[in-house]
JSON list of C-alpha atoms in Angstrom, two decimals:
[
{"chain": "A", "resi": 26, "resn": "GLY", "atom": "CA", "xyz": [-5.04, -8.78, 20.47]},
{"chain": "A", "resi": 27, "resn": "ALA", "atom": "CA", "xyz": [-4.15, -10.09, 17.05]},
{"chain": "A", "resi": 28, "resn": "VAL", "atom": "CA", "xyz": [-6.90, -9.89, 14.47]},
{"chain": "A", "resi": 29, "resn": "VAL", "atom": "CA", "xyz": [-4.93, -11.90, 11.92]},
{"chain": "A", "resi": 30, "resn": "SER", "atom": "CA", "xyz": [-3.31, -15.08, 13.11]},
{"chain": "A", "resi": 31, "resn": "GLN", "atom": "CA", "xyz": [-0.54, -16.65, 11.10]},
{"chain": "A", "resi": 32, "resn": "HIS", "atom": "CA", "xyz": [0.70, -20.15, 11.79]},
{"chain": "A", "resi": 33, "resn": "PRO", "atom": "CA", "xyz": [3.31, -21.46, 12.23]},
{"chain": "A", "resi": 34, "resn": "SER", "atom": "CA", "xyz": [5.57, -18.63, 13.31]},
{"chain": "A", "resi": 35, "resn": "ARG", "atom": "CA", "xyz": [8.66, -20.66, 12.50]},
{"chain": "A", "resi": 36, "resn": "VAL", "atom": "CA", "xyz": [9.17, -23.79, 10.46]},
{"chain": "A", "resi": 37, "resn": "ILE", "atom": "CA", "xyz": [12.21, -25.76, 9.42]},
{"chain": "A", "resi": 38, "resn": "CYS", "atom": "CA", "xyz": [11.81, -28.30, 6.68]},
{"chain": "A", "resi": 39, "resn": "LYS", "atom": "CA", "xyz": [14.00, -30.45, 4.52]},
{"chain": "A", "resi": 40, "resn": "SER", "atom": "CA", "xyz": [14.65, -29.68, 0.90]},
{"chain": "A", "resi": 41, "resn": "GLY", "atom": "CA", "xyz": [12.05, -31.25, -1.35]},
{"chain": "A", "resi": 42, "resn": "THR", "atom": "CA", "xyz": [9.22, -31.26, 1.17]},
{"chain": "A", "resi": 43, "resn": "SER", "atom": "CA", "xyz": [6.16, -29.02, 1.18]},
{"chain": "A", "resi": 44, "resn": "VAL", "atom": "CA", "xyz": [5.16, -26.56, 3.85]},
{"chain": "A", "resi": 45, "resn": "LYS", "atom": "CA", "xyz": [1.74, -25.05, 4.52]},
{"chain": "A", "resi": 46, "resn": "ILE", "atom": "CA", "xyz": [1.31, -21.66, 6.16]},
{"chain": "A", "resi": 47, "resn": "GLU", "atom": "CA", "xyz": [-2.08, -20.57, 7.45]},
{"chain": "A", "resi": 48, "resn": "CYS", "atom": "CA", "xyz": [-3.46, -17.07, 7.71]},
{"chain": "A", "resi": 49, "resn": "ARG", "atom": "CA", "xyz": [-6.68, -16.61, 9.66]},
{"chain": "A", "resi": 50, "resn": "SER", "atom": "CA", "xyz": [-8.78, -13.55, 10.27]},
{"chain": "A", "resi": 51, "resn": "LEU", "atom": "CA", "xyz": [-10.09, -13.82, 13.81]},
{"chain": "A", "resi": 52, "resn": "ASP", "atom": "CA", "xyz": [-12.91, -11.33, 14.09]},
{"chain": "A", "resi": 53, "resn": "PHE", "atom": "CA", "xyz": [-13.75, -10.16, 10.62]},
{"chain": "A", "resi": 54, "resn": "GLN", "atom": "CA", "xyz": [-14.49, -11.61, 7.22]},
{"chain": "A", "resi": 55, "resn": "ALA", "atom": "CA", "xyz": [-11.42, -11.35, 5.05]},
{"chain": "A", "resi": 56, "resn": "THR", "atom": "CA", "xyz": [-12.61, -10.96, 1.49]},
{"chain": "A", "resi": 57, "resn": "THR", "atom": "CA", "xyz": [-9.07, -10.35, 0.30]},
{"chain": "A", "resi": 58, "resn": "MET", "atom": "CA", "xyz": [-5.78, -11.66, 1.60]},
{"chain": "A", "resi": 59, "resn": "PHE", "atom": "CA", "xyz": [-2.29, -10.82, 0.48]},
{"chain": "A", "resi": 60, "resn": "TRP", "atom": "CA", "xyz": [0.90, -12.83, 0.76]},
{"chain": "A", "resi": 61, "resn": "TYR", "atom": "CA", "xyz": [4.30, -11.17, 0.97]},
{"chain": "A", "resi": 62, "resn": "ARG", "atom": "CA", "xyz": [7.83, -12.51, 1.07]},
{"chain": "A", "resi": 63, "resn": "GLN", "atom": "CA", "xyz": [10.75, -10.83, 2.74]},
{"chain": "A", "resi": 64, "resn": "PHE", "atom": "CA", "xyz": [14.34, -11.96, 2.30]},
{"chain": "A", "resi": 65, "resn": "PRO", "atom": "CA", "xyz": [16.85, -10.96, 5.00]},
{"chain": "A", "resi": 66, "resn": "LYS", "atom": "CA", "xyz": [17.62, -7.27, 5.06]},
{"chain": "A", "resi": 67, "resn": "GLN", "atom": "CA", "xyz": [15.22, -6.64, 2.21]},
{"chain": "A", "resi": 68, "resn": "SER", "atom": "CA", "xyz": [11.81, -5.18, 1.72]},
{"chain": "A", "resi": 69, "resn": "LEU", "atom": "CA", "xyz": [8.48, -6.96, 1.59]},
{"chain": "A", "resi": 70, "resn": "MET", "atom": "CA", "xyz": [7.49, -8.05, -1.87]},
{"chain": "A", "resi": 71, "resn": "LEU", "atom": "CA", "xyz": [3.94, -8.96, -2.75]},
{"chain": "A", "resi": 72, "resn": "MET", "atom": "CA", "xyz": [3.64, -12.51, -4.01]},
{"chain": "A", "resi": 73, "resn": "ALA", "atom": "CA", "xyz": [-0.07, -12.83, -4.63]},
{"chain": "A", "resi": 74, "resn": "THR", "atom": "CA", "xyz": [-3.52, -11.51, -3.91]},
{"chain": "A", "resi": 75, "resn": "SER", "atom": "CA", "xyz": [-6.30, -13.91, -3.07]},
{"chain": "A", "resi": 76, "resn": "ASN", "atom": "CA", "xyz": [-10.00, -13.21, -3.04]},
{"chain": "A", "resi": 77, "resn": "GLU", "atom": "CA", "xyz": [-12.28, -15.58, -1.24]},
{"chain": "A", "resi": 78, "resn": "GLY", "atom": "CA", "xyz": [-13.65, -18.25, -3.53]},
{"chain": "A", "resi": 79, "resn": "SER", "atom": "CA", "xyz": [-11.52, -17.42, -6.54]},
{"chain": "A", "resi": 80, "resn": "LYS", "atom": "CA", "xyz": [-8.07, -18.14, -7.84]},
{"chain": "A", "resi": 81, "resn": "ALA", "atom": "CA", "xyz": [-5.19, -16.11, -6.56]},
{"chain": "A", "resi": 82, "resn": "THR", "atom": "CA", "xyz": [-3.57, -13.45, -8.69]},
{"chain": "A", "resi": 83, "resn": "TYR", "atom": "CA", "xyz": [0.18, -13.84, -8.69]},
{"chain": "A", "resi": 84, "resn": "GLU", "atom": "CA", "xyz": [2.73, -11.09, -9.15]},
{"chain": "A", "resi": 85, "resn": "GLN", "atom": "CA", "xyz": [5.14, -11.28, -12.03]},
{"chain": "A", "resi": 86, "resn": "GLY", "atom": "CA", "xyz": [7.94, -13.69, -11.37]},
{"chain": "A", "resi": 87, "resn": "VAL", "atom": "CA", "xyz": [6.14, -15.71, -8.69]},
{"chain": "A", "resi": 88, "resn": "GLU", "atom": "CA", "xyz": [5.62, -19.33, -9.65]},
{"chain": "A", "resi": 89, "resn": "LYS", "atom": "CA", "xyz": [2.00, -20.21, -9.04]},
{"chain": "A", "resi": 90, "resn": "ASP", "atom": "CA", "xyz": [2.70, -23.94, -9.18]},
{"chain": "A", "resi": 91, "resn": "LYS", "atom": "CA", "xyz": [5.32, -23.61, -6.48]},
{"chain": "A", "resi": 92, "resn": "PHE", "atom": "CA", "xyz": [3.43, -21.28, -4.19]},
{"chain": "A", "resi": 93, "resn": "LEU", "atom": "CA", "xyz": [-0.09, -22.64, -3.95]},
{"chain": "A", "resi": 94, "resn": "ILE", "atom": "CA", "xyz": [-2.62, -20.29, -2.42]},
{"chain": "A", "resi": 95, "resn": "ASN", "atom": "CA", "xyz": [-6.05, -21.31, -1.28]},
{"chain": "A", "resi": 96, "resn": "HIS", "atom": "CA", "xyz": [-8.67, -18.93, 0.06]},
{"chain": "A", "resi": 97, "resn": "ALA", "atom": "CA", "xyz": [-11.65, -21.18, 0.47]},
{"chain": "A", "resi": 98, "resn": "SER", "atom": "CA", "xyz": [-13.35, -19.34, 3.30]},
{"chain": "A", "resi": 99, "resn": "LEU", "atom": "CA", "xyz": [-13.74, -15.80, 4.52]},
{"chain": "A", "resi": 100, "resn": "THR", "atom": "CA", "xyz": [-11.47, -16.45, 7.47]},
{"chain": "A", "resi": 101, "resn": "LEU", "atom": "CA", "xyz": [-8.69, -18.62, 6.12]},
{"chain": "A", "resi": 102, "resn": "SER", "atom": "CA", "xyz": [-6.07, -18.47, 3.40]},
{"chain": "A", "resi": 103, "resn": "THR", "atom": "CA", "xyz": [-3.22, -20.90, 3.06]},
{"chain": "A", "resi": 104, "resn": "LEU", "atom": "CA", "xyz": [0.10, -20.69, 1.29]},
{"chain": "A", "resi": 105, "resn": "THR", "atom": "CA", "xyz": [1.79, -23.96, 0.44]},
{"chain": "A", "resi": 106, "resn": "VAL", "atom": "CA", "xyz": [5.42, -23.90, -0.59]},
{"chain": "A", "resi": 107, "resn": "THR", "atom": "CA", "xyz": [5.80, -27.04, -2.66]},
{"chain": "A", "resi": 108, "resn": "SER", "atom": "CA", "xyz": [9.08, -28.89, -3.06]},
{"chain": "A", "resi": 109, "resn": "ALA", "atom": "CA", "xyz": [10.84, -26.30, -0.98]},
{"chain": "A", "resi": 110, "resn": "HIS", "atom": "CA", "xyz": [14.49, -25.51, -1.60]},
{"chain": "A", "resi": 111, "resn": "PRO", "atom": "CA", "xyz": [16.99, -23.53, 0.46]},
{"chain": "A", "resi": 112, "resn": "GLU", "atom": "CA", "xyz": [16.43, -20.47, -1.73]},
{"chain": "A", "resi": 113, "resn": "ASP", "atom": "CA", "xyz": [12.81, -20.45, -0.56]},
{"chain": "A", "resi": 114, "resn": "SER", "atom": "CA", "xyz": [13.99, -19.74, 2.96]},
{"chain": "A", "resi": 115, "resn": "SER", "atom": "CA", "xyz": [12.43, -16.43, 3.80]},
{"chain": "A", "resi": 116, "resn": "PHE", "atom": "CA", "xyz": [9.97, -14.58, 5.99]},
{"chain": "A", "resi": 117, "resn": "TYR", "atom": "CA", "xyz": [6.42, -14.97, 4.71]},
{"chain": "A", "resi": 118, "resn": "ILE", "atom": "CA", "xyz": [3.73, -12.61, 5.95]},
{"chain": "A", "resi": 119, "resn": "CYS", "atom": "CA", "xyz": [0.07, -12.34, 5.14]},
{"chain": "A", "resi": 120, "resn": "SER", "atom": "CA", "xyz": [-2.36, -9.48, 5.40]},
{"chain": "A", "resi": 121, "resn": "ALA", "atom": "CA", "xyz": [-6.12, -9.40, 5.24]},
{"chain": "A", "resi": 122, "resn": "THR", "atom": "CA", "xyz": [-8.85, -6.90, 4.62]},
{"chain": "A", "resi": 123, "resn": "GLY", "atom": "CA", "xyz": [-12.60, -7.10, 4.37]},
{"chain": "A", "resi": 124, "resn": "TYR", "atom": "CA", "xyz": [-15.79, -5.12, 4.14]},
{"chain": "A", "resi": 125, "resn": "ASN", "atom": "CA", "xyz": [-15.36, -2.06, 6.29]},
{"chain": "A", "resi": 126, "resn": "SER", "atom": "CA", "xyz": [-12.29, -3.64, 7.81]},
{"chain": "A", "resi": 127, "resn": "PRO", "atom": "CA", "xyz": [-8.89, -2.02, 7.64]},
{"chain": "A", "resi": 128, "resn": "LEU", "atom": "CA", "xyz": [-5.83, -3.94, 6.62]},
{"chain": "A", "resi": 129, "resn": "HIS", "atom": "CA", "xyz": [-4.25, -6.20, 9.22]},
{"chain": "A", "resi": 130, "resn": "PHE", "atom": "CA", "xyz": [-1.01, -8.13, 9.00]},
{"chain": "A", "resi": 131, "resn": "GLY", "atom": "CA", "xyz": [-0.23, -11.50, 10.50]},
{"chain": "A", "resi": 132, "resn": "ASN", "atom": "CA", "xyz": [2.93, -11.91, 12.55]},
{"chain": "A", "resi": 133, "resn": "GLY", "atom": "CA", "xyz": [4.76, -13.74, 9.80]},
{"chain": "A", "resi": 134, "resn": "THR", "atom": "CA", "xyz": [6.31, -17.15, 9.30]},
{"chain": "A", "resi": 135, "resn": "ARG", "atom": "CA", "xyz": [10.04, -17.68, 9.17]},
{"chain": "A", "resi": 136, "resn": "LEU", "atom": "CA", "xyz": [10.73, -20.59, 6.84]},
{"chain": "A", "resi": 137, "resn": "THR", "atom": "CA", "xyz": [14.10, -22.30, 6.83]},
{"chain": "A", "resi": 138, "resn": "VAL", "atom": "CA", "xyz": [14.73, -25.00, 4.27]},
{"chain": "A", "resi": 139, "resn": "THR", "atom": "CA", "xyz": [17.72, -27.22, 5.02]},
{"chain": "B", "resi": 8, "resn": "ALA", "atom": "CA", "xyz": [4.23, 2.65, -12.15]},
{"chain": "B", "resi": 9, "resn": "GLN", "atom": "CA", "xyz": [4.12, 2.99, -8.42]},
{"chain": "B", "resi": 10, "resn": "LYS", "atom": "CA", "xyz": [7.28, 3.18, -6.41]},
{"chain": "B", "resi": 11, "resn": "VAL", "atom": "CA", "xyz": [8.38, 4.02, -2.89]},
{"chain": "B", "resi": 12, "resn": "THR", "atom": "CA", "xyz": [11.91, 5.15, -2.14]},
{"chain": "B", "resi": 13, "resn": "GLN", "atom": "CA", "xyz": [13.48, 5.27, 1.28]},
{"chain": "B", "resi": 14, "resn": "ALA", "atom": "CA", "xyz": [16.93, 6.55, 0.52]},
{"chain": "B", "resi": 15, "resn": "GLN", "atom": "CA", "xyz": [18.26, 6.08, 4.05]},
{"chain": "B", "resi": 16, "resn": "THR", "atom": "CA", "xyz": [19.24, 2.45, 4.46]},
{"chain": "B", "resi": 17, "resn": "GLU", "atom": "CA", "xyz": [20.52, 2.81, 8.01]},
{"chain": "B", "resi": 18, "resn": "ILE", "atom": "CA", "xyz": [20.40, 5.58, 10.56]},
{"chain": "B", "resi": 19, "resn": "SER", "atom": "CA", "xyz": [22.12, 5.57, 13.91]},
{"chain": "B", "resi": 20, "resn": "VAL", "atom": "CA", "xyz": [21.33, 8.11, 16.61]},
{"chain": "B", "resi": 21, "resn": "VAL", "atom": "CA", "xyz": [21.90, 8.52, 20.30]},
{"chain": "B", "resi": 22, "resn": "GLU", "atom": "CA", "xyz": [18.96, 8.35, 22.64]},
{"chain": "B", "resi": 23, "resn": "LYS", "atom": "CA", "xyz": [16.95, 11.57, 22.96]},
{"chain": "B", "resi": 24, "resn": "GLU", "atom": "CA", "xyz": [17.97, 12.79, 19.55]},
{"chain": "B", "resi": 25, "resn": "ASP", "atom": "CA", "xyz": [15.28, 13.60, 17.01]},
{"chain": "B", "resi": 26, "resn": "VAL", "atom": "CA", "xyz": [15.39, 11.62, 13.79]},
{"chain": "B", "resi": 27, "resn": "THR", "atom": "CA", "xyz": [13.56, 11.94, 10.49]},
{"chain": "B", "resi": 28, "resn": "LEU", "atom": "CA", "xyz": [13.02, 9.05, 8.13]},
{"chain": "B", "resi": 29, "resn": "ASP", "atom": "CA", "xyz": [12.46, 10.08, 4.55]},
{"chain": "B", "resi": 30, "resn": "CYS", "atom": "CA", "xyz": [9.96, 8.58, 2.13]},
{"chain": "B", "resi": 31, "resn": "VAL", "atom": "CA", "xyz": [9.40, 9.62, -1.46]},
{"chain": "B", "resi": 32, "resn": "TYR", "atom": "CA", "xyz": [6.75, 7.99, -3.60]},
{"chain": "B", "resi": 33, "resn": "GLU", "atom": "CA", "xyz": [5.69, 7.85, -7.23]},
{"chain": "B", "resi": 34, "resn": "THR", "atom": "CA", "xyz": [2.21, 7.20, -8.50]},
{"chain": "B", "resi": 35, "resn": "ARG", "atom": "CA", "xyz": [-0.01, 8.26, -11.36]},
{"chain": "B", "resi": 36, "resn": "ASP", "atom": "CA", "xyz": [-3.12, 7.91, -9.24]},
{"chain": "B", "resi": 37, "resn": "THR", "atom": "CA", "xyz": [-4.76, 10.97, -7.80]},
{"chain": "B", "resi": 38, "resn": "THR", "atom": "CA", "xyz": [-6.21, 8.95, -4.95]},
{"chain": "B", "resi": 39, "resn": "TYR", "atom": "CA", "xyz": [-3.93, 6.71, -2.94]},
{"chain": "B", "resi": 40, "resn": "TYR", "atom": "CA", "xyz": [-2.92, 5.76, 0.58]},
{"chain": "B", "resi": 41, "resn": "LEU", "atom": "CA", "xyz": [0.40, 6.07, 2.34]},
{"chain": "B", "resi": 42, "resn": "PHE", "atom": "CA", "xyz": [1.51, 4.04, 5.32]},
{"chain": "B", "resi": 43, "resn": "TRP", "atom": "CA", "xyz": [4.31, 3.69, 7.82]},
{"chain": "B", "resi": 44, "resn": "TYR", "atom": "CA", "xyz": [5.08, 0.41, 9.56]},
{"chain": "B", "resi": 45, "resn": "LYS", "atom": "CA", "xyz": [7.62, -0.52, 12.19]},
{"chain": "B", "resi": 46, "resn": "GLN", "atom": "CA", "xyz": [9.27, -3.94, 12.03]},
{"chain": "B", "resi": 47, "resn": "PRO", "atom": "CA", "xyz": [11.14, -4.89, 15.21]},
{"chain": "B", "resi": 48, "resn": "PRO", "atom": "CA", "xyz": [13.67, -7.75, 15.17]},
{"chain": "B", "resi": 49, "resn": "SER", "atom": "CA", "xyz": [10.89, -10.22, 15.95]},
{"chain": "B", "resi": 50, "resn": "GLY", "atom": "CA", "xyz": [9.54, -9.58, 12.46]},
{"chain": "B", "resi": 51, "resn": "GLU", "atom": "CA", "xyz": [5.95, -8.55, 12.87]},
{"chain": "B", "resi": 52, "resn": "LEU", "atom": "CA", "xyz": [4.74, -5.37, 11.22]},
{"chain": "B", "resi": 53, "resn": "VAL", "atom": "CA", "xyz": [3.45, -2.74, 13.59]},
{"chain": "B", "resi": 54, "resn": "PHE", "atom": "CA", "xyz": [1.05, -0.30, 11.97]},
{"chain": "B", "resi": 55, "resn": "LEU", "atom": "CA", "xyz": [1.89, 3.34, 12.65]},
{"chain": "B", "resi": 56, "resn": "ILE", "atom": "CA", "xyz": [-0.21, 5.44, 10.31]},
{"chain": "B", "resi": 57, "resn": "ARG", "atom": "CA", "xyz": [-2.35, 5.45, 7.19]},
{"chain": "B", "resi": 58, "resn": "ARG", "atom": "CA", "xyz": [-2.93, 8.67, 5.29]},
{"chain": "B", "resi": 59, "resn": "ASN", "atom": "CA", "xyz": [-5.07, 9.21, 2.21]},
{"chain": "B", "resi": 60, "resn": "SER", "atom": "CA", "xyz": [-3.90, 11.48, -0.57]},
{"chain": "B", "resi": 61, "resn": "PHE", "atom": "CA", "xyz": [-6.53, 14.11, 0.12]},
{"chain": "B", "resi": 62, "resn": "ASP", "atom": "CA", "xyz": [-5.47, 14.67, 3.67]},
{"chain": "B", "resi": 63, "resn": "GLU", "atom": "CA", "xyz": [-2.31, 16.72, 3.72]},
{"chain": "B", "resi": 64, "resn": "GLN", "atom": "CA", "xyz": [-2.54, 17.74, 7.32]},
{"chain": "B", "resi": 65, "resn": "ASN", "atom": "CA", "xyz": [0.49, 16.85, 9.33]},
{"chain": "B", "resi": 66, "resn": "GLU", "atom": "CA", "xyz": [-0.15, 14.44, 12.14]},
{"chain": "B", "resi": 67, "resn": "ILE", "atom": "CA", "xyz": [1.36, 14.04, 15.57]},
{"chain": "B", "resi": 68, "resn": "SER", "atom": "CA", "xyz": [0.98, 11.04, 17.83]},
{"chain": "B", "resi": 69, "resn": "GLY", "atom": "CA", "xyz": [3.04, 11.28, 20.95]},
{"chain": "B", "resi": 70, "resn": "ARG", "atom": "CA", "xyz": [6.70, 11.34, 19.92]},
{"chain": "B", "resi": 71, "resn": "TYR", "atom": "CA", "xyz": [5.81, 10.51, 16.34]},
{"chain": "B", "resi": 72, "resn": "SER", "atom": "CA", "xyz": [4.93, 13.00, 13.65]},
{"chain": "B", "resi": 73, "resn": "TRP", "atom": "CA", "xyz": [4.41, 12.81, 9.93]},
{"chain": "B", "resi": 74, "resn": "ASN", "atom": "CA", "xyz": [4.87, 15.43, 7.25]},
{"chain": "B", "resi": 75, "resn": "PHE", "atom": "CA", "xyz": [2.92, 14.76, 4.06]},
{"chain": "B", "resi": 76, "resn": "GLN", "atom": "CA", "xyz": [3.74, 17.00, 1.11]},
{"chain": "B", "resi": 77, "resn": "LYS", "atom": "CA", "xyz": [2.09, 16.16, -2.19]},
{"chain": "B", "resi": 78, "resn": "SER", "atom": "CA", "xyz": [4.09, 18.86, -3.97]},
{"chain": "B", "resi": 79, "resn": "THR", "atom": "CA", "xyz": [7.27, 16.89, -3.37]},
{"chain": "B", "resi": 80, "resn": "SER", "atom": "CA", "xyz": [5.62, 13.43, -3.17]},
{"chain": "B", "resi": 81, "resn": "SER", "atom": "CA", "xyz": [7.06, 12.91, 0.26]},
{"chain": "B", "resi": 82, "resn": "PHE", "atom": "CA", "xyz": [5.72, 11.44, 3.46]},
{"chain": "B", "resi": 83, "resn": "ASN", "atom": "CA", "xyz": [8.43, 11.82, 6.06]},
{"chain": "B", "resi": 84, "resn": "PHE", "atom": "CA", "xyz": [8.35, 10.43, 9.57]},
{"chain": "B", "resi": 85, "resn": "THR", "atom": "CA", "xyz": [9.96, 12.08, 12.57]},
{"chain": "B", "resi": 86, "resn": "ILE", "atom": "CA", "xyz": [10.61, 10.55, 15.96]},
{"chain": "B", "resi": 87, "resn": "THR", "atom": "CA", "xyz": [11.21, 13.12, 18.65]},
{"chain": "B", "resi": 88, "resn": "ALA", "atom": "CA", "xyz": [13.42, 12.31, 21.63]},
{"chain": "B", "resi": 89, "resn": "SER", "atom": "CA", "xyz": [14.23, 8.86, 20.31]},
{"chain": "B", "resi": 90, "resn": "GLN", "atom": "CA", "xyz": [14.44, 5.89, 22.66]},
{"chain": "B", "resi": 91, "resn": "VAL", "atom": "CA", "xyz": [16.26, 2.58, 22.45]},
{"chain": "B", "resi": 92, "resn": "VAL", "atom": "CA", "xyz": [12.90, 0.84, 21.96]},
{"chain": "B", "resi": 93, "resn": "ASP", "atom": "CA", "xyz": [12.49, 2.76, 18.72]},
{"chain": "B", "resi": 94, "resn": "SER", "atom": "CA", "xyz": [15.27, 0.66, 17.19]},
{"chain": "B", "resi": 95, "resn": "ALA", "atom": "CA", "xyz": [13.70, -1.24, 14.31]},
{"chain": "B", "resi": 96, "resn": "VAL", "atom": "CA", "xyz": [13.29, -1.23, 10.56]},
{"chain": "B", "resi": 97, "resn": "TYR", "atom": "CA", "xyz": [10.72, 1.27, 9.38]},
{"chain": "B", "resi": 98, "resn": "PHE", "atom": "CA", "xyz": [8.85, 0.85, 6.12]},
{"chain": "B", "resi": 99, "resn": "CYS", "atom": "CA", "xyz": [6.94, 3.39, 4.13]},
{"chain": "B", "resi": 100, "resn": "ALA", "atom": "CA", "xyz": [4.31, 1.95, 1.80]},
{"chain": "B", "resi": 101, "resn": "LEU", "atom": "CA", "xyz": [1.88, 3.06, -0.90]},
{"chain": "B", "resi": 102, "resn": "SER", "atom": "CA", "xyz": [-1.46, 1.64, -1.97]},
{"chain": "B", "resi": 103, "resn": "GLU", "atom": "CA", "xyz": [-3.80, 2.40, -4.84]},
{"chain": "B", "resi": 104, "resn": "ALA", "atom": "CA", "xyz": [-7.17, 3.77, -3.85]},
{"chain": "B", "resi": 105, "resn": "TYR", "atom": "CA", "xyz": [-9.31, 0.95, -5.18]},
{"chain": "B", "resi": 106, "resn": "ASN", "atom": "CA", "xyz": [-7.55, -1.44, -2.86]},
{"chain": "B", "resi": 107, "resn": "GLN", "atom": "CA", "xyz": [-8.64, 0.61, 0.10]},
{"chain": "B", "resi": 108, "resn": "GLY", "atom": "CA", "xyz": [-5.13, 0.15, 1.33]},
{"chain": "B", "resi": 109, "resn": "GLY", "atom": "CA", "xyz": [-4.87, -3.56, 0.67]},
{"chain": "B", "resi": 110, "resn": "LYS", "atom": "CA", "xyz": [-2.12, -4.18, -1.87]},
{"chain": "B", "resi": 111, "resn": "LEU", "atom": "CA", "xyz": [0.92, -2.36, -0.58]},
{"chain": "B", "resi": 112, "resn": "ILE", "atom": "CA", "xyz": [4.11, -1.38, -2.32]},
{"chain": "B", "resi": 113, "resn": "PHE", "atom": "CA", "xyz": [6.84, -1.08, 0.24]},
{"chain": "B", "resi": 114, "resn": "GLY", "atom": "CA", "xyz": [9.96, 1.01, 0.26]},
{"chain": "B", "resi": 115, "resn": "GLN", "atom": "CA", "xyz": [13.29, -0.60, 0.96]},
{"chain": "B", "resi": 116, "resn": "GLY", "atom": "CA", "xyz": [13.08, 0.18, 4.64]},
{"chain": "B", "resi": 117, "resn": "THR", "atom": "CA", "xyz": [15.25, 2.25, 6.95]},
{"chain": "B", "resi": 118, "resn": "GLU", "atom": "CA", "xyz": [16.99, 0.51, 9.81]},
{"chain": "B", "resi": 119, "resn": "LEU", "atom": "CA", "xyz": [17.03, 2.79, 12.79]},
{"chain": "B", "resi": 120, "resn": "SER", "atom": "CA", "xyz": [19.45, 2.12, 15.60]},
{"chain": "B", "resi": 121, "resn": "VAL", "atom": "CA", "xyz": [19.05, 4.17, 18.76]},
{"chain": "B", "resi": 122, "resn": "LYS", "atom": "CA", "xyz": [22.00, 3.85, 21.10]},
{"chain": "B", "resi": 123, "resn": "PRO", "atom": "CA", "xyz": [21.82, 4.58, 24.81]}
]
């Protein structure tokens, strides 16, 4: 079964609204979580790395005020896309790793902004 | 800088053919991890293999095999007797050692189409 649960799997929202995506580790403590974005027919690009209890580290070119990441517990990280626009439509996928725990990916969230 | 190159954007084969997906990487680290993932149309990433830089032994798992050659910085993936269910996008990825395989740099992906 899945060890990293990502929710929702699909979301459609209107331009200007905010969307929250959750990434949960189900049976291990995720000290570090990663958020990736994948545009159609493209590769996965790392957006940010979050360590539990500290601020996320964003990759160059990723707006931290637009993509808010919270990793307040060892089992949950959230990505909030604020004031979403059609160009934010993408596939967002998280991964998690912990002490003595290999890397696991969530199943991804397909975001469509209309 | 680290980089992963999958030069084959799309490959199309007929069922039962063997197919090799190429992956070339660049890194200045002496210790690193290499991965292959399968991404079916549904989008999730299916883990296939993780290999650390000190283990150059080739690996076989059923119809899948991997050829790791540090001398040419390549980590190629072969599917023997391909099946329609193998149709997917395949990603090769690289991670620095200190991440224990956490922060991945992905190649561009190779879309494999296996026709009946």
